[in-house]
XYZ file of C-alpha atoms in Angstrom:
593
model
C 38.187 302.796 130.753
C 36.495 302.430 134.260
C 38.473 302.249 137.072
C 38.130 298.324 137.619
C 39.488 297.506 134.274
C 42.689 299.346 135.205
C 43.268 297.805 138.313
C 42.927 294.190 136.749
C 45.381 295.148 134.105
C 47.911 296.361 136.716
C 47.891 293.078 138.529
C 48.268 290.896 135.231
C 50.784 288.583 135.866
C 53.863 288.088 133.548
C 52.844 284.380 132.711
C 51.589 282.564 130.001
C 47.895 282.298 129.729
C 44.484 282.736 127.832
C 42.265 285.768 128.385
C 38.350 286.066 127.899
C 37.330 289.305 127.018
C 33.684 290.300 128.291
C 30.756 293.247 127.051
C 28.567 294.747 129.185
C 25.964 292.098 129.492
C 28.694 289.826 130.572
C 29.241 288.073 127.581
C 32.818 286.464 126.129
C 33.056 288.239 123.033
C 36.735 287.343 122.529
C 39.732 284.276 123.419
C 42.817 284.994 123.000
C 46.176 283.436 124.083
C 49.762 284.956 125.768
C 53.100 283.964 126.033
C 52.704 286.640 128.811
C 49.402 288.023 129.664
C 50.576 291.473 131.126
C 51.748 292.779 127.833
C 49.240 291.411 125.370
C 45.883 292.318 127.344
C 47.800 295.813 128.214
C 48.000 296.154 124.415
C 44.340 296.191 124.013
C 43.671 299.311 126.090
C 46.849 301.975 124.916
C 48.215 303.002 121.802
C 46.101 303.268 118.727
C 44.562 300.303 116.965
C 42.928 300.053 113.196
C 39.249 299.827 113.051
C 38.490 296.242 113.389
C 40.696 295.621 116.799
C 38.697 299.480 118.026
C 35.612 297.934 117.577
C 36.537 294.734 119.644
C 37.648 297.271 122.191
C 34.852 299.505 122.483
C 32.637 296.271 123.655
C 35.379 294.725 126.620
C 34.335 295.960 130.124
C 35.832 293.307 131.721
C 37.928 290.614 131.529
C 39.235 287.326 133.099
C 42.534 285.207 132.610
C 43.824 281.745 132.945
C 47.353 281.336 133.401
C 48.783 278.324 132.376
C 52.530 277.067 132.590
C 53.585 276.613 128.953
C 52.858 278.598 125.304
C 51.671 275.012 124.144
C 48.891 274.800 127.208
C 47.733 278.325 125.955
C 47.096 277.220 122.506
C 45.003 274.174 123.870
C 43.286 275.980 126.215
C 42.589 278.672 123.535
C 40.883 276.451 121.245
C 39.105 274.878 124.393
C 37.667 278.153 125.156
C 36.629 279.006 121.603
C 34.856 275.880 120.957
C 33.010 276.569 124.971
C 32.089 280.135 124.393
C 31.849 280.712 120.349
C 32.925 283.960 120.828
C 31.747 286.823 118.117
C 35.126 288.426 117.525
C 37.112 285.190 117.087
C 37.695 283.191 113.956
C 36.361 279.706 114.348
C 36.213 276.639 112.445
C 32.921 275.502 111.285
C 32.556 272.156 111.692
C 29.645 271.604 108.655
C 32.419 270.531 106.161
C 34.557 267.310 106.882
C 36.509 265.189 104.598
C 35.784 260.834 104.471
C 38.781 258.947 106.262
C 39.494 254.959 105.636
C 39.666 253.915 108.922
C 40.951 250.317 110.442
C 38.967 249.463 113.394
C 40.693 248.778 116.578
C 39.084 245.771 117.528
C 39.876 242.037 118.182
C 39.119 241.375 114.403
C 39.785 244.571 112.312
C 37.633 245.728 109.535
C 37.777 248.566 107.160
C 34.974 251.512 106.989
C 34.763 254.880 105.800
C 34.148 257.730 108.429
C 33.581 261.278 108.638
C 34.629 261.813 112.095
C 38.324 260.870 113.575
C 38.521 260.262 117.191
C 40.751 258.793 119.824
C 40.155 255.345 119.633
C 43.440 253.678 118.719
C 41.914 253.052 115.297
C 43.955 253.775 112.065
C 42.672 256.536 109.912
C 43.879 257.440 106.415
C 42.894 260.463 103.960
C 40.843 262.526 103.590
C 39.763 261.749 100.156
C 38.258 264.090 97.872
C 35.039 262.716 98.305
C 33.264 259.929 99.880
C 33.268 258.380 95.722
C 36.922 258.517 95.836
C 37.119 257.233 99.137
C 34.389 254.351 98.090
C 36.674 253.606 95.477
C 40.078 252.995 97.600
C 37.900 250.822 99.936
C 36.133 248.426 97.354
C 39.749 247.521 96.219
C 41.141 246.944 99.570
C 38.432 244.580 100.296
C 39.269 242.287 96.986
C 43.123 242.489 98.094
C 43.136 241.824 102.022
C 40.634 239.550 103.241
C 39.555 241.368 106.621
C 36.551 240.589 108.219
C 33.621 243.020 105.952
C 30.871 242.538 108.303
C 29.537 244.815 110.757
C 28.151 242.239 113.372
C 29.332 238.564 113.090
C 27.342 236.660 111.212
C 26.616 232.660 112.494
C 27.721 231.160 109.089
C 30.219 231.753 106.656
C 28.680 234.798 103.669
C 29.747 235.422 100.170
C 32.857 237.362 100.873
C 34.533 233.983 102.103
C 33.854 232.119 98.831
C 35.160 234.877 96.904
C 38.323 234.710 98.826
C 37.947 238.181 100.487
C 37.291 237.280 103.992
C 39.229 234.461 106.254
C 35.534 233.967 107.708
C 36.592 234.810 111.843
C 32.513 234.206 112.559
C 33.213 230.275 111.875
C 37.281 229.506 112.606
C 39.891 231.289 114.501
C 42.024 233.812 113.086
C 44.917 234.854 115.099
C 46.030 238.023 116.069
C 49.244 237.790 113.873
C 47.457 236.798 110.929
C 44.916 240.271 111.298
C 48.478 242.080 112.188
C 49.626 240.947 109.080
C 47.087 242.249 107.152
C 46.517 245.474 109.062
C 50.231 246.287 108.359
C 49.863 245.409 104.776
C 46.947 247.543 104.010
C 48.423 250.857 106.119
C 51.733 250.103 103.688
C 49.846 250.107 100.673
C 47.391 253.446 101.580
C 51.056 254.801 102.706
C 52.069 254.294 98.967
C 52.622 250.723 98.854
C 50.505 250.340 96.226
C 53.421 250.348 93.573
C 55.283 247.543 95.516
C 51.869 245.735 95.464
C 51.369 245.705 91.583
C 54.571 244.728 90.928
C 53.948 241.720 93.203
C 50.619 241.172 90.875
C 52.484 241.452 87.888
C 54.805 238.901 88.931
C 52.411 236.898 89.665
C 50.475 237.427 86.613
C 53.667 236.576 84.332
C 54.219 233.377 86.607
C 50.146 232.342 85.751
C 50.652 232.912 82.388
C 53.583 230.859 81.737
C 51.863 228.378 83.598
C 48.847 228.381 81.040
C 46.435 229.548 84.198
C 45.000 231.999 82.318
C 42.019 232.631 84.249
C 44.188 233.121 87.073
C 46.226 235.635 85.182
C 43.522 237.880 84.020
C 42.185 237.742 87.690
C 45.786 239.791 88.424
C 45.915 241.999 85.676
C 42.261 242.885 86.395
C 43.899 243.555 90.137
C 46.391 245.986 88.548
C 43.905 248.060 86.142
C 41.693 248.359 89.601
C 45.135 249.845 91.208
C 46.033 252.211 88.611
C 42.319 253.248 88.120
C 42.086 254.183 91.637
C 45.149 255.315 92.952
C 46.912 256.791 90.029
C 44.527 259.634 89.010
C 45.987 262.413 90.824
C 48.219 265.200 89.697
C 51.712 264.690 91.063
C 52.975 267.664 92.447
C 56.305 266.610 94.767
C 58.909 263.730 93.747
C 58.425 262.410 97.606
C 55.641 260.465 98.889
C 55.014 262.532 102.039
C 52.213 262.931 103.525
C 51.498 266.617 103.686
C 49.069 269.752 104.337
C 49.897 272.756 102.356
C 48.377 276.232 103.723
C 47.782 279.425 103.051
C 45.806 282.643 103.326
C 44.364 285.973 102.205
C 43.046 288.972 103.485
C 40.787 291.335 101.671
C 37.640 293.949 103.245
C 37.759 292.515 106.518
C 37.736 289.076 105.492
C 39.605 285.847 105.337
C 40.117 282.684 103.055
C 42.287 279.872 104.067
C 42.978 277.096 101.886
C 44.065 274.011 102.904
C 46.016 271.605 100.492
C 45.664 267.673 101.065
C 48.854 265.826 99.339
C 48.945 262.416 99.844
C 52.010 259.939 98.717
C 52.885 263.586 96.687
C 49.884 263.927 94.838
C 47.326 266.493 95.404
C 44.026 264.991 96.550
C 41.704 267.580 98.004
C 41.578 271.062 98.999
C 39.741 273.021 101.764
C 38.534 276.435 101.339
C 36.977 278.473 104.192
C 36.069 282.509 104.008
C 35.017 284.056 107.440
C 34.997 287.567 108.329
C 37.824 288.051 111.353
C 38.490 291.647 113.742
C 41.809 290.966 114.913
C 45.483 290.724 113.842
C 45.349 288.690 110.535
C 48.171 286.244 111.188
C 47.237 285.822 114.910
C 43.735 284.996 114.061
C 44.884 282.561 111.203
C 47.367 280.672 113.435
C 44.205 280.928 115.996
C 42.027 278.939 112.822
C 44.833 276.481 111.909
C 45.220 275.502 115.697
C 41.221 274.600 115.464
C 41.425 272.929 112.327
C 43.962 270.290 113.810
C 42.557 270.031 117.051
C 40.161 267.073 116.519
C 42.382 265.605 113.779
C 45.436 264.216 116.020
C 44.711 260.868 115.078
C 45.145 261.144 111.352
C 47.738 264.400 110.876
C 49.952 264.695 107.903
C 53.923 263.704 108.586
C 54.327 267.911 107.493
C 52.375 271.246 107.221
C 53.506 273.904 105.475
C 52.428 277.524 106.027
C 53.365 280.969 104.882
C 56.789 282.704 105.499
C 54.923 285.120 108.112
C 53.600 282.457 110.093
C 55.201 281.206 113.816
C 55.578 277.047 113.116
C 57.205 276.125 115.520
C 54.588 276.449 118.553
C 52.285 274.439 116.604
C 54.962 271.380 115.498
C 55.542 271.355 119.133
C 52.017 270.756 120.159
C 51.246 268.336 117.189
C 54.658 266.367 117.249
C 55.079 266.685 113.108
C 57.143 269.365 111.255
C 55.306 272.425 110.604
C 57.147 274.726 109.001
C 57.702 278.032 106.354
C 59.403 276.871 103.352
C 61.972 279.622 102.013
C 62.723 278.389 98.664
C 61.719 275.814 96.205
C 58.546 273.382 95.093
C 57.514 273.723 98.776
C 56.889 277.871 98.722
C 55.444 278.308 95.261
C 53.163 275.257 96.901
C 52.090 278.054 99.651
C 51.857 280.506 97.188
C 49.743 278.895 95.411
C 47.488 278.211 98.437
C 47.350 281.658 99.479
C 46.922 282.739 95.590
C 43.549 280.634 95.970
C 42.798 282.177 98.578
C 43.002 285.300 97.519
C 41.108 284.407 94.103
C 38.772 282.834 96.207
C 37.957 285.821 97.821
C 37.752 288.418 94.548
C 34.613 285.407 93.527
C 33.232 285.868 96.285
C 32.930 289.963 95.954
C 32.021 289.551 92.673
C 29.516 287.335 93.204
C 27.982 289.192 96.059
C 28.004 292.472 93.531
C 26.162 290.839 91.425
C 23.294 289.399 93.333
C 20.831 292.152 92.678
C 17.839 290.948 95.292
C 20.544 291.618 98.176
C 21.491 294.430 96.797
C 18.855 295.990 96.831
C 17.813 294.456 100.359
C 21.302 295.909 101.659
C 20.064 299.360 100.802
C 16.918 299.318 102.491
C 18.351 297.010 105.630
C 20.845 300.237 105.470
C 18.450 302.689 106.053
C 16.921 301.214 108.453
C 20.083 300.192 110.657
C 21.081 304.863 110.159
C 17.149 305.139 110.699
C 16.892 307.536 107.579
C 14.318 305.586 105.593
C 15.620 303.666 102.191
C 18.928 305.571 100.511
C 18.438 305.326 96.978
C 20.252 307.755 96.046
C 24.004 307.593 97.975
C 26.767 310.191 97.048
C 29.737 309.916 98.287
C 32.804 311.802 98.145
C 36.508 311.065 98.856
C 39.809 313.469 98.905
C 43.417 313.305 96.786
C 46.747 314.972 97.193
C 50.008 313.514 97.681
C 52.270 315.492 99.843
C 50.106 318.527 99.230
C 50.179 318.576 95.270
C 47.452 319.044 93.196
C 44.686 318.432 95.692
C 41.309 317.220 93.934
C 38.106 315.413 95.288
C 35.673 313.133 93.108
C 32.354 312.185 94.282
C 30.174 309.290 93.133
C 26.844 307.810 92.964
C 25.023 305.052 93.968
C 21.696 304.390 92.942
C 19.698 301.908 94.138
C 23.029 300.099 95.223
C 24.648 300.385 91.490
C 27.124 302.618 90.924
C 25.782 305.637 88.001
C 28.725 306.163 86.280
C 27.389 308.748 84.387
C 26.405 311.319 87.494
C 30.172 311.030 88.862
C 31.953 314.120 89.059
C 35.361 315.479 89.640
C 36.806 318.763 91.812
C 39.394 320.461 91.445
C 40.146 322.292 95.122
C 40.497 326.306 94.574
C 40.559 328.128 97.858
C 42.433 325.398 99.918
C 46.647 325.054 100.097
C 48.412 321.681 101.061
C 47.085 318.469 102.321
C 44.313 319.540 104.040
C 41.001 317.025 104.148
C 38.906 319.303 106.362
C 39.411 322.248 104.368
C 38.848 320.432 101.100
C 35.350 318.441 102.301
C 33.944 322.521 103.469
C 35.023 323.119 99.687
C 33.823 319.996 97.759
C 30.540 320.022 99.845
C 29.715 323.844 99.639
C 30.313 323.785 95.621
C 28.510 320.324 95.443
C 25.256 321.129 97.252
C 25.136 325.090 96.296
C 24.931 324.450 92.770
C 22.093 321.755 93.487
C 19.982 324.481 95.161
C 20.853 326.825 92.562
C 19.390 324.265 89.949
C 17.049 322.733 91.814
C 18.852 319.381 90.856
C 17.744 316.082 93.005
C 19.233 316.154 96.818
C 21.093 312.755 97.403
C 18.908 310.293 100.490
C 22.607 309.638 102.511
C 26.174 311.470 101.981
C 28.991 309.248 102.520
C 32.278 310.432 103.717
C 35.915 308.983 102.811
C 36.793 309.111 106.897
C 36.008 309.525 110.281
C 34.228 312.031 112.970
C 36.480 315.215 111.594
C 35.824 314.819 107.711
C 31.620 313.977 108.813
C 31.780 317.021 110.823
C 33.256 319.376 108.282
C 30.561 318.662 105.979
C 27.640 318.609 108.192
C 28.549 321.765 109.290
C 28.191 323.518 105.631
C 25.028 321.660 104.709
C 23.414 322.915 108.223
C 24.592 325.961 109.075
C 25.645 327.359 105.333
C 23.192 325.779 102.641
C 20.630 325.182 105.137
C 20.347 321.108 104.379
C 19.689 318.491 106.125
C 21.022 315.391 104.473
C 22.530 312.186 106.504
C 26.266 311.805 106.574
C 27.803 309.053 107.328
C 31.946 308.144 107.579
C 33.718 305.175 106.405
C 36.748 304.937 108.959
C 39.595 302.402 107.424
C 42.347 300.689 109.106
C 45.725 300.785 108.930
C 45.561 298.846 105.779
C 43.228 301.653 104.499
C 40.341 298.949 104.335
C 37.184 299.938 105.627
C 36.782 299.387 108.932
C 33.936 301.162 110.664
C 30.805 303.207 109.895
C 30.633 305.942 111.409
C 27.141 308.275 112.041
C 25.054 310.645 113.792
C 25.872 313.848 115.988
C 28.614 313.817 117.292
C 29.346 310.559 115.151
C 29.914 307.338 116.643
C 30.259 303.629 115.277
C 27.625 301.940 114.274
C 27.826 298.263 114.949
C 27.540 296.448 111.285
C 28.109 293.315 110.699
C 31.490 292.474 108.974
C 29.964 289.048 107.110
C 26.822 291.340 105.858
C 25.607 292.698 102.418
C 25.017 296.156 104.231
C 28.944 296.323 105.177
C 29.594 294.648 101.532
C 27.516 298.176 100.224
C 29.441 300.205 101.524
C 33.328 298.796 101.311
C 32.611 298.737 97.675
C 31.439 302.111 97.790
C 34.344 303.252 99.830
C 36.176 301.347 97.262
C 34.938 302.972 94.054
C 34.807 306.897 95.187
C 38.762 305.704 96.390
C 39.320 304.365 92.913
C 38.048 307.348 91.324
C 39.608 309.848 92.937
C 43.292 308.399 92.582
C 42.926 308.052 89.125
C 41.936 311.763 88.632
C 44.444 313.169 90.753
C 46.908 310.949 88.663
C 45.765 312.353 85.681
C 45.957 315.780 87.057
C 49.802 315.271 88.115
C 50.388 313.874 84.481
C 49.380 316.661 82.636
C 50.826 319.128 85.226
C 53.771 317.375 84.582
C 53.468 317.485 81.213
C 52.645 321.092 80.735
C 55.629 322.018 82.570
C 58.687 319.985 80.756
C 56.629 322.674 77.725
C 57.331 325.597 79.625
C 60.730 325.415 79.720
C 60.606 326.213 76.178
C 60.749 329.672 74.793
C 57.743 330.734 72.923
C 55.235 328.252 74.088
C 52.796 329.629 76.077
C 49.294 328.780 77.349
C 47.433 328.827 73.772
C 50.066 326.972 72.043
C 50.493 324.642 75.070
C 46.668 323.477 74.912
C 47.172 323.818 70.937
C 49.735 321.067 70.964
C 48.391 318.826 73.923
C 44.916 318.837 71.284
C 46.603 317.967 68.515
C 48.740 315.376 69.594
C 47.525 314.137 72.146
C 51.081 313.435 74.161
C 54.862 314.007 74.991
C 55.713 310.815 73.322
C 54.228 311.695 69.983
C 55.187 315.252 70.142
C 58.608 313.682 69.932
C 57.999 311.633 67.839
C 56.353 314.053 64.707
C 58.418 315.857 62.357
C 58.655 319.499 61.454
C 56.318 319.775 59.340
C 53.538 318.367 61.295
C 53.548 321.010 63.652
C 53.505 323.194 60.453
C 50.254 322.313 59.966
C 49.534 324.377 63.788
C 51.296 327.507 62.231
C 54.004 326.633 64.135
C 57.617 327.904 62.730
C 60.056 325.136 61.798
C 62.743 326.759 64.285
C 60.509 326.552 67.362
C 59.417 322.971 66.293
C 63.053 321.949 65.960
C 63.659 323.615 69.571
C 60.399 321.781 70.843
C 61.426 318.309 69.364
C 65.334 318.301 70.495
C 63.914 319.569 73.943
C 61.773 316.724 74.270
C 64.140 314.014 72.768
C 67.124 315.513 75.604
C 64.324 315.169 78.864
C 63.794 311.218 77.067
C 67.423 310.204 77.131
């Protein structure tokens, strides 16, 4: 940290605030927000942070602040700034997805039009409908039930719309204000779920025709009520109330977020809004950071409530919006944000998947690889990752990638021989030595990039056997993870040090699932090491069983829980007395109860 930085930070004032973090070119590369700005920017420069917030770090070389006199200021000037500077690091909205509104004009005579954009004009805005069909629909019917004005610019004679009863014609005769008030008011009541009061009016109405032999008249209402329950009763109900209401929620997963936004409207689910963006900082600051955005332009048409997840802070935001945002506990409400963030986290896995699949940018993400590590195209990656847990039965597995697919059938497992307790340093020198030495020895295929489960310590151990042992010269990279143990950085060269990657990239994709898969592998045969250490033991307590009879038993049956299971004389068929396989079956049946 130069000496500059560390005289701003020890004038910070304790005051609320935003901060703009700057690179070396000058640049804002990060917003953020304070309740007090001493401690939050201080946080950036001591203790440790996971990989994502390092990398942020390793860029600031300045900074400036705002100080403001309220939490709520901070949060508008926060999303201010964001929207200003578009900052790398932050999470932002993007603004090339946006939901149709009904919107009554504020003007001397109203009409009704569907928009994409809300603004501050004193209009009235209702939604947002699934799509601009649905909200087609909604508007088509209002204009046969309330006879506002339908055309753009006032015509000099009376048009169709009058004689069909669905205009009061304001271009030829006065209308008064009351009698558009009147309407206005009508129409807001039945898009606020007045639209059951409305066809029970009809029907009333209908009956009354009826009886009076007007049947014309009465099939004119009853055609008014199908056009009601076509429109407004095909949504799923989801709450018994009729509040309007956002339901939100998140996931996290390989440095990536999804948020998914849940429209209900008079209690039924209309529309949801799902967003995945890749995001550096703390994940529930940078998704209160997105949800601030997403309501920042909408002020004239928010929902009476907005519920988020249990770890979220509502209360700043109800403040600011004037509504009740808040974290349900219990009830409809929560499994409602569960759901959201269960989406979201679905959402997500399809998204991997997807990009796994896509074998053009695959490939492309090997070669775009190779030339980011300048070490030509890596079609061949091995990569190798360490397991013990507290010290016990230490192993390493190592995988390959070839042409960015793993080979499932070149994997390979290690046991570790010459190294005692949890030691990764000791156990990459191992892994590597036997790896690459038998190689030589067989003049097998040398891999075009190594790959290391860690950071600058693990990459050094096993550069330092391939050079100065075996005499290699192969490029090793690291995968350093967070404190989530999600990969967070790449790590290369001599001495190693990050390489900027893009977190929203196929490259970074290649090698989380990578990092993923060598993880995956190794766990599994550790655990299956533990198991039948564990296994073999609970038969050493028994007299008489030794090493060949151990192995014997563990071949022929396969488990514990059928060796239990059998009866004397199937181990007689192993030349195995019936006293000992008494002993061994009561043994087993006492550890089981």
């Amino acid at each position: 940290m130069n000496s500059s930085l560390k005289d701003k930070l020890a004038v910070l004032p304790e005051k609320p605030g935003c901060y703009l973090m700057k690179n070396k070119n000058g640049e804002i590369i990060y917003v953020g927000k304070a309740k007090v700005l001493k401690n939050r920017v201080r946080s950036y420069f001591t203790g440790s942070h996971n990989g994502k917030t390092q990398l942020l770090v390793s860029e600031i070389v300045d900074f400036e602040y705002i100080v403001v006199s309220s939490a709520i200021e901070a949060l508008v000037l926060e999303c201010n700034l964001i929207k200003q500077h578009n900052p790398r690091y932050n999470v932002m909205l993007r603004d090339d997805k946006t939901y149709p509104y009904i919107k009554i004009t504020n003007e001397l005579q109203p009409r009704l039009e569907i928009t994409r954009k809300v603004i501050k004009d004193k209009a009235r805005y209702f939604g947002p409908y699934p799509n601009a069909g649905a909200a087609s629909e909604v508007k088509k019917l209002l204009d046969r039930l309330y006879p506002l004005r339908k055309c753009r610019t006032m015509p000099k004679q009376v048009c169709l719309y009058y004689h069909m009863g669905q205009c009061l014609a304001p271009c030829v005769q006065d209308v008064s204000a009351e009698e558009n008030q009147r309407l206005v008011e009508e129409i807001s009541k039945f898009l606020d779920g007045g639209h059951e009061e409305m066809k029970q009016q009809l029907t009333e109405k209908m009956m009354h025709a009826a009886e009076s032999m007007e049947f014309e008249r009465a099939k004119e209402y009853r055609d008014q009520i199908k056009n009601i329950e076509a429109v407004m009763e095909k949504q799923k109900v989801t709450l018994t109330d009729t509040v309007d209401r956002d339901i939100i929620g998140y996931a996290v997963e390989k440095g990536w977020m999804c948020v998914q936004v849940f429209y209900m409207r008079q209690g039924k689910m209309i529309e949801r809004d799902t967003t995945s963006f890749p995001y550096y900082g703390d994940e529930e600051e940078d998704f209160m950071s997105y949800v601030s955005q997403f309501y920042y332009d909408k002020q004239n048409a928010l929902p009476k409530e907005i519920l988020l997840p249990e770890q979220s802070d509502p209360d700043l935001l109800g403040e600011w919006l004037g509504i009740k945002v808040h974290s349900p506990k219990r009830s409809k409400k929560r499994e409602l944000v569960q759901m959201a963030s269960e989406n979201a986290r679905i959402a997500l896995q399809e998204k991997f998947a997807l990009m796994s699949k896509d074998d053009a940018r695959t490939i492309q993400a090997v070669h775009n690889l190779g030339h980011i590590l300048g070490i030509g195209t890596p079609n061949r990656i091995e990569a190798f990752d360490n397991s013990n847990i507290q010290g016990t039965e230490p192993v390493s597995a190592m995988i390959v990638f070839t042409d960015g697919r793993p080979d499932k059938k070149e994997y390979r497992k290690f046991k570790i021989k010459t190294v005692e307790g949890p030691d990764d340093y000791g156990s990459m020198r191992e892994v590597i030595r036997r790896r690459y030495s038998r190689l030589l020895k067989e003049s097998g295929s040398m891999p075009d990039l190594i790959v290391i489960d860690g950071g600058k310590g693990q990459i050094s151990a096993a550069m330092d056997v391939l050079e100065n042992e075996l005499g290699l010269y192969i490029p090793v990279c690291g995968l350093a993870k967070d404190d989530k143990h999600k990969t967070a950085q790449l790590m290369f060269g001599d001495p190693p040090e990050p390489v900027e990657l893009k977190r929203d990239s196929y490259e970074f994709y290649l090698l989380q699932r990578v990092q993923d898969e060598v993880h995956r592998f190794a766990i599994t045969f550790h655990r299956q090491s533990r198991t039948k250490t564990m296994l073999s033991s609970q038969l050493d307590e028994i007299p008489g069983i030794g090493e060949k009879r151990r192995k014997l038993l563990f071949t022929h049956f396969g488990s514990l829980k059928k060796m239990r299971e059998a009866t004397v004389e199937d181990f007689r068929q192993l030349g195995i007395g019936d006293k000992l396989a008494k002993e061994i079956i009561s043994h087993l049946r006492k550890l089981e109860s």
